mmCIF file of C-alpha atoms in Angstrom:
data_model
loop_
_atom_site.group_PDB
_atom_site.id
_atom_site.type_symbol
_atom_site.label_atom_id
_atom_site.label_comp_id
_atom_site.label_asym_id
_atom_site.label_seq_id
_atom_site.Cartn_x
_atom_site.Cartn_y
_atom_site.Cartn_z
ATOM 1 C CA UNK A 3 113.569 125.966 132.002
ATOM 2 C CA UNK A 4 116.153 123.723 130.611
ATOM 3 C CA UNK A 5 119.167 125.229 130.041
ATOM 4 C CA UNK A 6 122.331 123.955 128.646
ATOM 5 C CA UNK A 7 124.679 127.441 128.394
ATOM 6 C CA UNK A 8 124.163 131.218 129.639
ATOM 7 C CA UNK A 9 122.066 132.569 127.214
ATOM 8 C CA UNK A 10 124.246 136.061 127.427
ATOM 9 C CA UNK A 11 127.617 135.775 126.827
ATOM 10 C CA UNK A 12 130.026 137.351 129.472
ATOM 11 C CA UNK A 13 133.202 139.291 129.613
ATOM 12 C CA UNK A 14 132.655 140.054 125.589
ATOM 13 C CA UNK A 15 132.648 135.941 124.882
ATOM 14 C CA UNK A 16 131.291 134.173 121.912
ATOM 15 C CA UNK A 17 127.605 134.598 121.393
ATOM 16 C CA UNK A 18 125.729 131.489 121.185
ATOM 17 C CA UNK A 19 123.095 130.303 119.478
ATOM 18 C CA UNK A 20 119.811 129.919 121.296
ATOM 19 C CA UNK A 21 117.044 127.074 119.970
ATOM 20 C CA UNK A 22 113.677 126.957 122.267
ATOM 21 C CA UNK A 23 111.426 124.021 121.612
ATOM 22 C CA UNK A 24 108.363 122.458 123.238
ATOM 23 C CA UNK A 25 109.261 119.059 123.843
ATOM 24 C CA UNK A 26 105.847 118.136 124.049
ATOM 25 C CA UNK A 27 105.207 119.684 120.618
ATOM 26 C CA UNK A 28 107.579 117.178 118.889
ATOM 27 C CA UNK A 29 105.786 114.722 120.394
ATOM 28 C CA UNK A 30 102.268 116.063 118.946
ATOM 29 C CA UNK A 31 104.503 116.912 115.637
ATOM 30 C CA UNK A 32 105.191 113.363 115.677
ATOM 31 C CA UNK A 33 102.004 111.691 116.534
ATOM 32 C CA UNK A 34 100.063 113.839 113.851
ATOM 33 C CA UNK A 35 102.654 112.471 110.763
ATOM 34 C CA UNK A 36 102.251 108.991 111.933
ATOM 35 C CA UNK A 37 98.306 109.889 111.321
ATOM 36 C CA UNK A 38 99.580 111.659 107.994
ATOM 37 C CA UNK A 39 100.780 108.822 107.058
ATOM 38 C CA UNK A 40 98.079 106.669 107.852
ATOM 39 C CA UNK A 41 95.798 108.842 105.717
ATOM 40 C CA UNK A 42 98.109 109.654 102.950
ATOM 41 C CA UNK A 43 98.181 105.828 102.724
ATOM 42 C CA UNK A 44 94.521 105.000 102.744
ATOM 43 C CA UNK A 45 93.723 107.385 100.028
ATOM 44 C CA UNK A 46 97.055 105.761 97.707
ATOM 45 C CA UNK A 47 95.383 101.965 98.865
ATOM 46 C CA UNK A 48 91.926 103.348 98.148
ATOM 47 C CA UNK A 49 93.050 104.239 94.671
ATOM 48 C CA UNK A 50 95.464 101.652 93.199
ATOM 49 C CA UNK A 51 95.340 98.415 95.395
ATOM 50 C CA UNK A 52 91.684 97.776 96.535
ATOM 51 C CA UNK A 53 90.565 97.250 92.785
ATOM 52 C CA UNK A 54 93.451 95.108 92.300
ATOM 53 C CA UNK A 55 92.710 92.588 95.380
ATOM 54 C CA UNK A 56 91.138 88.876 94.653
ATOM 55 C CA UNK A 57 88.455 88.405 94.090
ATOM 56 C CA UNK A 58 87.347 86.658 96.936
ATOM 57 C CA UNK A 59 84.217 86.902 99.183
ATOM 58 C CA UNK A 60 84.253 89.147 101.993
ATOM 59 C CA UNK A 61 81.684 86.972 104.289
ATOM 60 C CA UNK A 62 81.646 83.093 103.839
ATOM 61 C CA UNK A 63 78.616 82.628 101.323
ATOM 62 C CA UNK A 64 79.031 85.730 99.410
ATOM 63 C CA UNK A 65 79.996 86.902 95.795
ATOM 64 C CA UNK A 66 83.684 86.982 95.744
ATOM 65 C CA UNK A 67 84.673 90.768 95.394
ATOM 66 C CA UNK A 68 87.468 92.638 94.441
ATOM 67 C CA UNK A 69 88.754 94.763 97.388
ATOM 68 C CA UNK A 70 91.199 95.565 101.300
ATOM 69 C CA UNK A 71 89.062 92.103 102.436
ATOM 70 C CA UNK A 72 91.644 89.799 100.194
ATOM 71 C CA UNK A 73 94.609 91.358 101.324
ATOM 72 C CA UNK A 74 97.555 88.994 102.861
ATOM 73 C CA UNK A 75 96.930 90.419 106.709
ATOM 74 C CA UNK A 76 93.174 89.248 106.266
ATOM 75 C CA UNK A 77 94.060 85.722 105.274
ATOM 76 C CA UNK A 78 96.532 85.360 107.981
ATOM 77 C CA UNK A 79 95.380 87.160 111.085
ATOM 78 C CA UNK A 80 91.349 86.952 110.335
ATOM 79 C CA UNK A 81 91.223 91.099 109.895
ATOM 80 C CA UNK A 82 92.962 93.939 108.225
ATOM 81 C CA UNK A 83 95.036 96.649 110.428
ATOM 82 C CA UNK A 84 96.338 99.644 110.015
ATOM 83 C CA UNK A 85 99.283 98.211 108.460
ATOM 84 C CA UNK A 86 97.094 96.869 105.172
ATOM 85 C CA UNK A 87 97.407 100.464 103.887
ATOM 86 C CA UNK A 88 101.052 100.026 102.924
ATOM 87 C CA UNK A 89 101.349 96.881 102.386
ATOM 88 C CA UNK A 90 101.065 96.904 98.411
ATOM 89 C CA UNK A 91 102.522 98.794 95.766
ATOM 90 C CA UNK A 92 102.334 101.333 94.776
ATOM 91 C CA UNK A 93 101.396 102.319 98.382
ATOM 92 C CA UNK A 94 104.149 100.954 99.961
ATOM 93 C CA UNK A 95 106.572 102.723 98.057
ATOM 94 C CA UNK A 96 104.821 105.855 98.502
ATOM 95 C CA UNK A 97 104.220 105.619 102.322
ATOM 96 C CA UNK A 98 108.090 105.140 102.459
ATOM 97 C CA UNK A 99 108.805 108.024 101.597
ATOM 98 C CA UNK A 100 106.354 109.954 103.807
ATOM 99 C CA UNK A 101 107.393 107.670 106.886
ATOM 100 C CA UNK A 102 110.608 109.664 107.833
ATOM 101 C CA UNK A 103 108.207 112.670 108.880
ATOM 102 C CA UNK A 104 107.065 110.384 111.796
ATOM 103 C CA UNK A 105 110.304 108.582 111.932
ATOM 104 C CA UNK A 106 112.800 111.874 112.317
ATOM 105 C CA UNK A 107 110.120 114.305 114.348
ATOM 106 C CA UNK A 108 109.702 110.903 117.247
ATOM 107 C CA UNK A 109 113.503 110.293 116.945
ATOM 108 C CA UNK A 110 114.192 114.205 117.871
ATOM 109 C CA UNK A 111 111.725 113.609 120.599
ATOM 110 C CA UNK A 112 113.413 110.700 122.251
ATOM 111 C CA UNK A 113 116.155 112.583 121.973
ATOM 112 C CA UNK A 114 114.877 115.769 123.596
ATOM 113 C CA UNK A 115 112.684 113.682 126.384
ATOM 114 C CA UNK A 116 116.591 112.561 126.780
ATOM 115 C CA UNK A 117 117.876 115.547 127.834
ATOM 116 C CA UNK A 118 115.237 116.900 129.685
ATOM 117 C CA UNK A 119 116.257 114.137 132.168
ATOM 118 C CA UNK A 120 120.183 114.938 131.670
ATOM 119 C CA UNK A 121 119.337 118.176 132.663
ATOM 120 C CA UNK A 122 117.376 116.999 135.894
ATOM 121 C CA UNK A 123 119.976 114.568 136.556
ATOM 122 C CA UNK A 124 123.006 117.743 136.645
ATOM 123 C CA UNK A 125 120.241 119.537 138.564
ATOM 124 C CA UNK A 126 119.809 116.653 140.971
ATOM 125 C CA UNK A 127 116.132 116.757 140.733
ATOM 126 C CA UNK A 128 117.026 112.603 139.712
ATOM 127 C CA UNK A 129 118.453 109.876 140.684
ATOM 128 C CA UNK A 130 121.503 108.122 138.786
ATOM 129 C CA UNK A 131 119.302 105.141 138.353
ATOM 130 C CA UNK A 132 116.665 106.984 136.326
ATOM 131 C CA UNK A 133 119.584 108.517 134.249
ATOM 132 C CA UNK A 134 121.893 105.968 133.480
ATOM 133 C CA UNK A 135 118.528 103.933 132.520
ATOM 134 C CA UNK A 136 117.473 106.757 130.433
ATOM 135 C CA UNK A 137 120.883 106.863 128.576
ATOM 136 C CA UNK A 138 121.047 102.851 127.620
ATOM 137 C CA UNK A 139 117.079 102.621 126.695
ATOM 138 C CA UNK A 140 117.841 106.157 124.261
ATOM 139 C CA UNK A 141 120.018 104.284 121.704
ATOM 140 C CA UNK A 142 117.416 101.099 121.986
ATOM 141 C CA UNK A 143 114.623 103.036 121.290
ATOM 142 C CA UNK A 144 116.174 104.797 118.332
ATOM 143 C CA UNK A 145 117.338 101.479 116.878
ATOM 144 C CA UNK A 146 113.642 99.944 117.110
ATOM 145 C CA UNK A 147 112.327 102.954 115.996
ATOM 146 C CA UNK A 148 114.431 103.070 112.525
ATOM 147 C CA UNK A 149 113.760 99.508 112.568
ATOM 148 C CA UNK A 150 109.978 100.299 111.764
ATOM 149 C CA UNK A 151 110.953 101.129 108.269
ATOM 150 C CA UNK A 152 111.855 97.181 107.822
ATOM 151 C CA UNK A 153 108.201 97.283 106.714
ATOM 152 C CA UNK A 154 108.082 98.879 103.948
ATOM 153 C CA UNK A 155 111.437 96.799 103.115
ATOM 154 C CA UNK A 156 110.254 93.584 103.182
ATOM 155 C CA UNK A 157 106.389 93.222 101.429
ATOM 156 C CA UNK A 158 104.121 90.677 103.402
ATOM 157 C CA UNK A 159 104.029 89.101 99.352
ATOM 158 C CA UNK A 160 107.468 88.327 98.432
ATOM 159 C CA UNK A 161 109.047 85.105 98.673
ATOM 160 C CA UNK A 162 110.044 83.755 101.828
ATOM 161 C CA UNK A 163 113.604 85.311 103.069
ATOM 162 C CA UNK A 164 116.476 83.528 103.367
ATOM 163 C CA UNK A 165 117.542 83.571 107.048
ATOM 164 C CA UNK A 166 121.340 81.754 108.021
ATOM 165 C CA UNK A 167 120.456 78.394 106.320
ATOM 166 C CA UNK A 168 116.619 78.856 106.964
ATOM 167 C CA UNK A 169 113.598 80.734 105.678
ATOM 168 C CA UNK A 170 111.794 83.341 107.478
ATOM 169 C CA UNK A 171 107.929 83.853 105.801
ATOM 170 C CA UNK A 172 107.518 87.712 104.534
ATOM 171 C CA UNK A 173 105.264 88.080 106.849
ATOM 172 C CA UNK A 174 107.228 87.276 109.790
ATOM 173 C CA UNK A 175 110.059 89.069 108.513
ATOM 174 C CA UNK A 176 107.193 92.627 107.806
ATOM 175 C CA UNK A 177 106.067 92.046 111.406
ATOM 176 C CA UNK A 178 108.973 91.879 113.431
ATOM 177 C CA UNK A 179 109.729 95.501 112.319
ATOM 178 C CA UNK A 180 105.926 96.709 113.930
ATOM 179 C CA UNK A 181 106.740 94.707 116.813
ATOM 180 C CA UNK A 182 109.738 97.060 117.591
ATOM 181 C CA UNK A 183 107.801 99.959 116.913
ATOM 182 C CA UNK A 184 105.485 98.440 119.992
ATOM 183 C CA UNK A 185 108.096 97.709 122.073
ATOM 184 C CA UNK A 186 109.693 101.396 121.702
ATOM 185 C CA UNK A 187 106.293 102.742 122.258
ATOM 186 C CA UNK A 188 105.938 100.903 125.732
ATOM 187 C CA UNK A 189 109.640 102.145 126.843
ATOM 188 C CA UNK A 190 108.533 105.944 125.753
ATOM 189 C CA UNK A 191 105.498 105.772 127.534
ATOM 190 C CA UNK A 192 107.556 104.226 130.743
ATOM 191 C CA UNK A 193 109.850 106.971 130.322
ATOM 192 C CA UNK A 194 107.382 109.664 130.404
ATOM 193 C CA UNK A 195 105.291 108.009 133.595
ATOM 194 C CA UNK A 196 108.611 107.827 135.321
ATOM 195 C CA UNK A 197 109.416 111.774 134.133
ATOM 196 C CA UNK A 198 105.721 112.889 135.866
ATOM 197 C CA UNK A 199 106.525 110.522 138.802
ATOM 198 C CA UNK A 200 109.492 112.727 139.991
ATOM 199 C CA UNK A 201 109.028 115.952 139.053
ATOM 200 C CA UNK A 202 105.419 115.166 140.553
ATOM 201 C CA UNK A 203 103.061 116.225 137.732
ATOM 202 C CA UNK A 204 99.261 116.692 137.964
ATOM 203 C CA UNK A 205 97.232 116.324 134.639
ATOM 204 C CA UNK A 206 93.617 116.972 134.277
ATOM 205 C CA UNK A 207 93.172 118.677 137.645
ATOM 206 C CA UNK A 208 93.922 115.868 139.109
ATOM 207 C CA UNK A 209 96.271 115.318 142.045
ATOM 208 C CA UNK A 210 99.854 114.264 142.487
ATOM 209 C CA UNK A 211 98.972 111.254 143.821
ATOM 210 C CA UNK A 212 95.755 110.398 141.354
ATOM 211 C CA UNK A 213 97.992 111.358 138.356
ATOM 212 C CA UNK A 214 100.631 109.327 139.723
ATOM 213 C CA UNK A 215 98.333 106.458 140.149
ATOM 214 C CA UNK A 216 96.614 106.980 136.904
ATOM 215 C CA UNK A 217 99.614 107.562 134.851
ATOM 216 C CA UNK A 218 100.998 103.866 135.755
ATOM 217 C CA UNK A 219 97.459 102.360 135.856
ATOM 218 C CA UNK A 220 98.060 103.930 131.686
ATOM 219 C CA UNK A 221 101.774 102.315 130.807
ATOM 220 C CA UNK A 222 100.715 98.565 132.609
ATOM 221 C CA UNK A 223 97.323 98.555 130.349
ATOM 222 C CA UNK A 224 99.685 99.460 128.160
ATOM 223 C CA UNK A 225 102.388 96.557 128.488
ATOM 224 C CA UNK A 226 99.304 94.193 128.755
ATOM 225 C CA UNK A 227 97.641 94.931 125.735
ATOM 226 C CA UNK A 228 101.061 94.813 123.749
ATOM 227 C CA UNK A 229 101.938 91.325 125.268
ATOM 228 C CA UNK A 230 98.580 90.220 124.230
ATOM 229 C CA UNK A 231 98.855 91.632 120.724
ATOM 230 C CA UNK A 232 102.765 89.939 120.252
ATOM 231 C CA UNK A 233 101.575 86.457 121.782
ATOM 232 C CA UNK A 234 99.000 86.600 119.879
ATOM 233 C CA UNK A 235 100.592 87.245 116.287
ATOM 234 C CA UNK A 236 103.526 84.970 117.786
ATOM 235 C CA UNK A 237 101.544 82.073 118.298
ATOM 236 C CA UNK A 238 100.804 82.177 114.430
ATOM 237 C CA UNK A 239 104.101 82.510 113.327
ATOM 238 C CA UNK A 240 105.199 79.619 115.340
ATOM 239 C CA UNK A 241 102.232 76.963 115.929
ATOM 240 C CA UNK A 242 100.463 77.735 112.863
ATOM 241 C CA UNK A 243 97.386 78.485 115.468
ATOM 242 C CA UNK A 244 96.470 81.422 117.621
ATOM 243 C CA UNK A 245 96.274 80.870 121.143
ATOM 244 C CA UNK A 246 92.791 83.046 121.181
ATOM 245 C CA UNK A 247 90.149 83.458 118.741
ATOM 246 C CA UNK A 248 88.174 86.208 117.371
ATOM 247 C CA UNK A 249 86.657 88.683 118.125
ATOM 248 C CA UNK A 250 89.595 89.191 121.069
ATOM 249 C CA UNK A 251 92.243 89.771 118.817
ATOM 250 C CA UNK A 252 90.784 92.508 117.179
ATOM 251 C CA UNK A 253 89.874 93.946 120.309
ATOM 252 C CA UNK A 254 93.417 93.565 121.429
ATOM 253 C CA UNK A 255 94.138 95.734 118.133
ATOM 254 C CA UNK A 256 92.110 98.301 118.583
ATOM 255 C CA UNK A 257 92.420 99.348 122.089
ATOM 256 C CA UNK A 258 96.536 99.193 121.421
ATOM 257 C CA UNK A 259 95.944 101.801 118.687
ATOM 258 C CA UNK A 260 93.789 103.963 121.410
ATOM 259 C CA UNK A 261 96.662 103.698 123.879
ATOM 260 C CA UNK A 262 99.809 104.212 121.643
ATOM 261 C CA UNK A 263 98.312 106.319 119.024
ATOM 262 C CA UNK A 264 95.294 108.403 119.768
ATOM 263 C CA UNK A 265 95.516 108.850 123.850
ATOM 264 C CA UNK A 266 99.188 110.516 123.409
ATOM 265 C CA UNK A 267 97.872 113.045 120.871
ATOM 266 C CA UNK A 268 96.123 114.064 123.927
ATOM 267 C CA UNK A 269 98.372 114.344 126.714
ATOM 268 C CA UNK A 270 101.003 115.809 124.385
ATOM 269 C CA UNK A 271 98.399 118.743 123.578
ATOM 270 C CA UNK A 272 98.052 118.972 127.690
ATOM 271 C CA UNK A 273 101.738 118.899 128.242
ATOM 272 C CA UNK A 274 102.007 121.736 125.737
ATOM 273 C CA UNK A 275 100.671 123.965 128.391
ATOM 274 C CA UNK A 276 102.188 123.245 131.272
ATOM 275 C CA UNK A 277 105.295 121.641 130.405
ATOM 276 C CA UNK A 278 108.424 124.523 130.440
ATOM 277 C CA UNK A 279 109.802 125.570 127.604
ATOM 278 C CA UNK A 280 113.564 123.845 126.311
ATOM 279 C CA UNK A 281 116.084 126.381 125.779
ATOM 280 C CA UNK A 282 119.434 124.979 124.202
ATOM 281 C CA UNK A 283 122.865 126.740 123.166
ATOM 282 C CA UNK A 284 125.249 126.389 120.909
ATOM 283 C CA UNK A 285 128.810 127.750 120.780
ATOM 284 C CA UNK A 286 131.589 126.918 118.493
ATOM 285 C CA UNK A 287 134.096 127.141 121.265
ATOM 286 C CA UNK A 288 137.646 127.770 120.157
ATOM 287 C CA UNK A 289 140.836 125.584 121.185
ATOM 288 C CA UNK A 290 143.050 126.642 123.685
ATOM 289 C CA UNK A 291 146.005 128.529 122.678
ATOM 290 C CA UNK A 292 149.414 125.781 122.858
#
């Protein structure tokens, strides 16, 4: 259990506070508002931007058509992501404002996955490698992850942006923000192989050593697949011409969304039932008499 205080106070001290959390419940919390979001999003596009799109035909040959298939993402990258959903007003604005569900709830999660590994560290159950690593990649993946919202800030439509005497396409400039997002993903999923490496975790009735195995096996696909995805959006950006054509890149996106999106679901509904509970106090401790 992690502790931070006695949960009883002694010799008639100040009572604290106790909060007890599942970490791995913030994590589900999290994972199912980023899905919210998603949804909430495709039912706002569904409504007020597909009509509103081209026409243009979605197959070389055909009747051009009104409809997701004309959208910005499709013209540049050969196929629509998840991403298309928010892309245009008035879903855009409205996804913004559901975003900080997912944003806040996987923020409070770093945060908590934190001190889970502060508390091993004060335990000695970890090294001060793992812990001083923890602490610097904390504030980096809270910066990446607020910088998600960039977004919904700058519209894959507007002009281009003016950058310190150049100009960055909107595009670029709405991309960068995901690729943060990606790059926070693949240090929280690093973070959490590293956690079941030393406290020497089994999932799925699996042994140490299989889990172990399996668990980096996970995070490398992982890395892989994200390199892939950036190189490949990259090459774009900066050549004009993708260093791999279809169908791969598609591929590339969907199996990312399986690993960072839909396979943690999973393993945070697992680690809901084995994982200890957090228990955390909170005292208002008064200053020492002068």
């Amino acid at each position: 259990m992690y502790d931070s205080l006695p949960l009883q106070p002694k010799d008639g001290g100040i009572t604290p506070t106790i909060f007890t959390l599942q970490v791995e419940k913030l994590r589900l919390i999290a994972y199912m508002a980023f899905w919210g979001m998603c949804l909430f999003a495709m039912m706002v596009s569904k409504a007020a931007v597909a009509g509103t799109l081209g026409p243009c035909p979605l197959n070389e040959g055909d009747e051009p058509t009104y409809g997701m298939h004309c959208s910005v993402l499709m013209d540049t990258f050969g196929f629509n992501n998840i991403c298309v959903y928010w892309d245009y007003s008035p879903s855009r604005e409205a996804t913004a404002l559901v975003y900080p569900i997912f944003e806040y709830t996987l923020a409070l999660y770093i945060v908590m996955g934190y001190l889970q590994i502060k508390n091993d560290y004060d335990n000695k159950k970890v090294d001060s490698v793992i812990y001083n690593a923890a602490s610097v990649l904390l504030w980096i993946k809270i910066v990446l992850i607020a910088w998600f919202r960039m977004i919904f800030v700058c519209s894959v439509f507007q002009n281009p942006i003016p950058f310190f005497g150049t100009e960055m396409p909107a595009v670029v400039a709405h991309t960068l923000g995901f690729f943060g997002m990606q790059f926070a993903l693949i240090l929280i999923a690093v973070e959490n192989v590293v956690y079941i490496i030393y406290n020497k975790k089994t999932m799925l009735s699996m042994s140490v050593e299989t889990t172990k195995s399996m668990a980096i096996v996970y995070v490398v696909v992982l890395a892989v697949i994200t390199a892939l995805k950036i190189s490949w959006a990259s090459s774009i950006f900066i050549t004009g011409t993708p260093w791999i054509g279809a169908p791969w890149p598609h591929i590339f996106d969907r199996v990312w969304m399986l690993l960072a999106a839909v396979m943690p679901v999973f393993f945070s509904i697992y680690g809901m039932k084995t994982e200890p509970d957090m228990v955390i106090s909170i005292v208002n401790q008064p200053q020492a008499s002068t």
